[in-house]
Amino acid sequence: MINGVRERILSALKSYSNQPALLDGDVVISYATLELHIKTILKSPLFDDSNKNFPIAIVMEPSCEIALVCIACVVANKTYVPISPQNPSDRIDAILKDLNASDIVCDKNNYSSLEKLEGSSSCWLFELSEDQVFLTCKRKGNREFSELSYFREVQYVLYSSGTTGVPKGIAVTYDNVTSFLDWILDKIDVAPGDRFSGHTEMSFDLSVFDLFVPLTTGGCYCPLSEAADRVFPAEFIRNRRINTWLSVPTVLDLIIKTRQVEISDAFGSLKQILFCGDILNLKSVQTWFQFQKVPVLNLYGPTEATVAVSSFRCHPSDDLSRYESLPIGHRSEPNFLLREFVGGEQKDKLYSLFLKGPQIAKGYWNKSDLSSEKFLSLHGERAYDTGDLVKSDNQGHVFFCGRSDFQIKKEGYRIELSEIDYVVGLIEGVTSSCSIFSLGQIVTFVASANHNLEEKIVMDHCKMKLPHYMLPARVNFLETLPVNVNGKVDRKALMKLAEKTA
Amino acid sequence: MSKESLENLILLAKTCMRIQEDIDMESKIGDFPQWNSLSHVEFILEIEKVYSLRISPLEIHKLTSIREIWLFLEKQKAS
């Protein structure tokens, strides 16, 4: 693309040199300083071989530092792979192996734990100190990276829960991101100098919005690096004079539960407040409008379609009571492909939602079979099978109704329940296991002949392999798992059992 | 507030946020993966219920560790 995300950043570096680009606590980095930092980073031997692309894994806390590394990768046309340091080391190791990453960049907080990981990747330490940046090779690896054919187009790979027990990497191209930027800029009110919140970790794709919308339009990225800011977003928004906020919907519930929503002058700087990554509760939006006049955007889209592909805008004056739930978009969305869903027991006509268009990702990293299964050709167009079931009203609004598989969303995180079962199945003495999502909690049922197996053993094992948001809230032991007439695990029976034992 | 009350507060934190590891006066949000902003808010709401009090949004901002919460509860008791 002629005016892609990289060119837009380079143009912003020149056009807005005196404006702040990154703001974190007392650290303010202007576009001019950002340009200098990028030049310094790109002089590092990590970026030496410009003819060879390779994935750069980044394990860093949310901060200006990680933003600098990601931006440098984009300017250098490299592929970066942010991995949350919150992951247990076993999972980070599994991701690095799947990725076959030759290099890992980390910060001071994560360097020591990464150094302990076995592996042959080179380890780089990134530091931002006053007005200088340092990227130092701390361990030289010897991993030979074999380049994939499509690799050069890929901007980032984000890892998500996988059905086979191993996280899967979603490869998103530079063109995908440019198309997303074009799409979203048509939906929101943005001007140079605007400040954007950075609520999510870089390993979550909402950060693509947080970072690249401001940095391609002369705005400023403001990460929430303090835990207190996450508990009290109202104060962060007021202090930082944030103009656009994006987070998962659970944050709106947090703002309401803690009565921050009632603080009249806290949200005055906002032009819009955006939510994505999970179901946005209609009642929460109505409560928001009781106290605040800032429009709300409900965004919809999986990581495989580059952040979001559809939206529903709510204004304070809208009569939202006519909806049962908030729409995720409209049937006329050019990215939507609805196919009638056969099966299920719901009274409404349900559709499987497929997505198409220029935001559809390249595929899953190094997993061609899975890529062919989920990215397919429909009516001659490349489409992605979201697994989401939707319905439509007579005005064409589209509503999310559930899943056609066992994927769930918790706090905005995508979780394949079968990944938990795979991990539990590795424990000695476990015959089979089945995890379900009941009353907002993951409950794992374990069938085992080993009567000494306790909840603590299962939990300790899971903690080593799974991130905290995937841990079961409860583990129930059964002699055998109930099965239905088809011989499959009877999830409905387990749901009833979970509710009874809650 | 008595030692017993501090132990009760720690127990409430552990139960509410499903923390199996030891926590003490210095423990704070972010120290454990389970103790994040969302679970912290659930913990604060549970404190409101158990101690029959209403914490203003501005006070919630300051209550990010066991020590701060304990001192806040002490102050409430004295007033």
Coordinates of C-alpha atoms in Angstrom, one line a residue, chain A residues 86 227-228 230-232 235 238 250 254 257-260 263 411 441 460 463 468 473, chain B residues 18 20-21 29 33-34 36-38 40-42 45 48 54-55 57-58 60-61 64:
Chain A
Q86 CA 1.5 -12.3 32.9
A227 CA -2.5 -0.5 38.8
A228 CA -4.4 2.3 40.5
R230 CA -7.0 0.5 36.1
V231 CA -9.1 0.6 39.3
F232 CA -9.9 4.2 38.8
E235 CA -9.2 9.8 37.5
R238 CA -9.5 13.4 34.0
T250 CA -16.0 -5.1 31.8
L254 CA -16.3 -1.5 36.9
K257 CA -20.0 -0.6 40.2
T258 CA -17.6 1.8 41.9
R259 CA -19.8 4.8 41.2
Q260 CA -17.1 6.6 39.2
I263 CA -18.4 11.9 39.0
E411 CA -12.9 -10.2 30.9
Q441 CA -17.0 -18.8 36.1
D460 CA -1.2 -25.9 40.8
K463 CA -1.1 -22.3 37.1
H468 CA -4.7 -16.5 35.2
A473 CA -12.8 -21.2 39.6
Chain B
R18 CA -9.0 -16.9 45.1
Q20 CA -3.8 -19.4 47.5
E21 CA -0.4 -17.9 48.2
I29 CA -3.0 -5.0 43.5
P33 CA -2.1 -12.5 38.5
Q34 CA -5.5 -13.1 40.2
N36 CA -6.2 -7.4 39.0
S37 CA -8.3 -4.3 38.7
L38 CA -11.5 -6.3 38.2
H40 CA -9.9 -5.8 43.3
V41 CA -13.2 -4.0 42.7
E42 CA -15.1 -7.1 43.6
L45 CA -17.5 -4.2 47.1
E48 CA -18.5 -2.6 51.8
R54 CA -20.0 2.9 51.6
I55 CA -16.7 3.8 50.1
P57 CA -15.1 6.5 44.4
L58 CA -12.3 8.9 45.4
I60 CA -11.4 3.6 46.3
H61 CA -8.6 5.2 44.2
T64 CA -4.8 -0.5 46.5

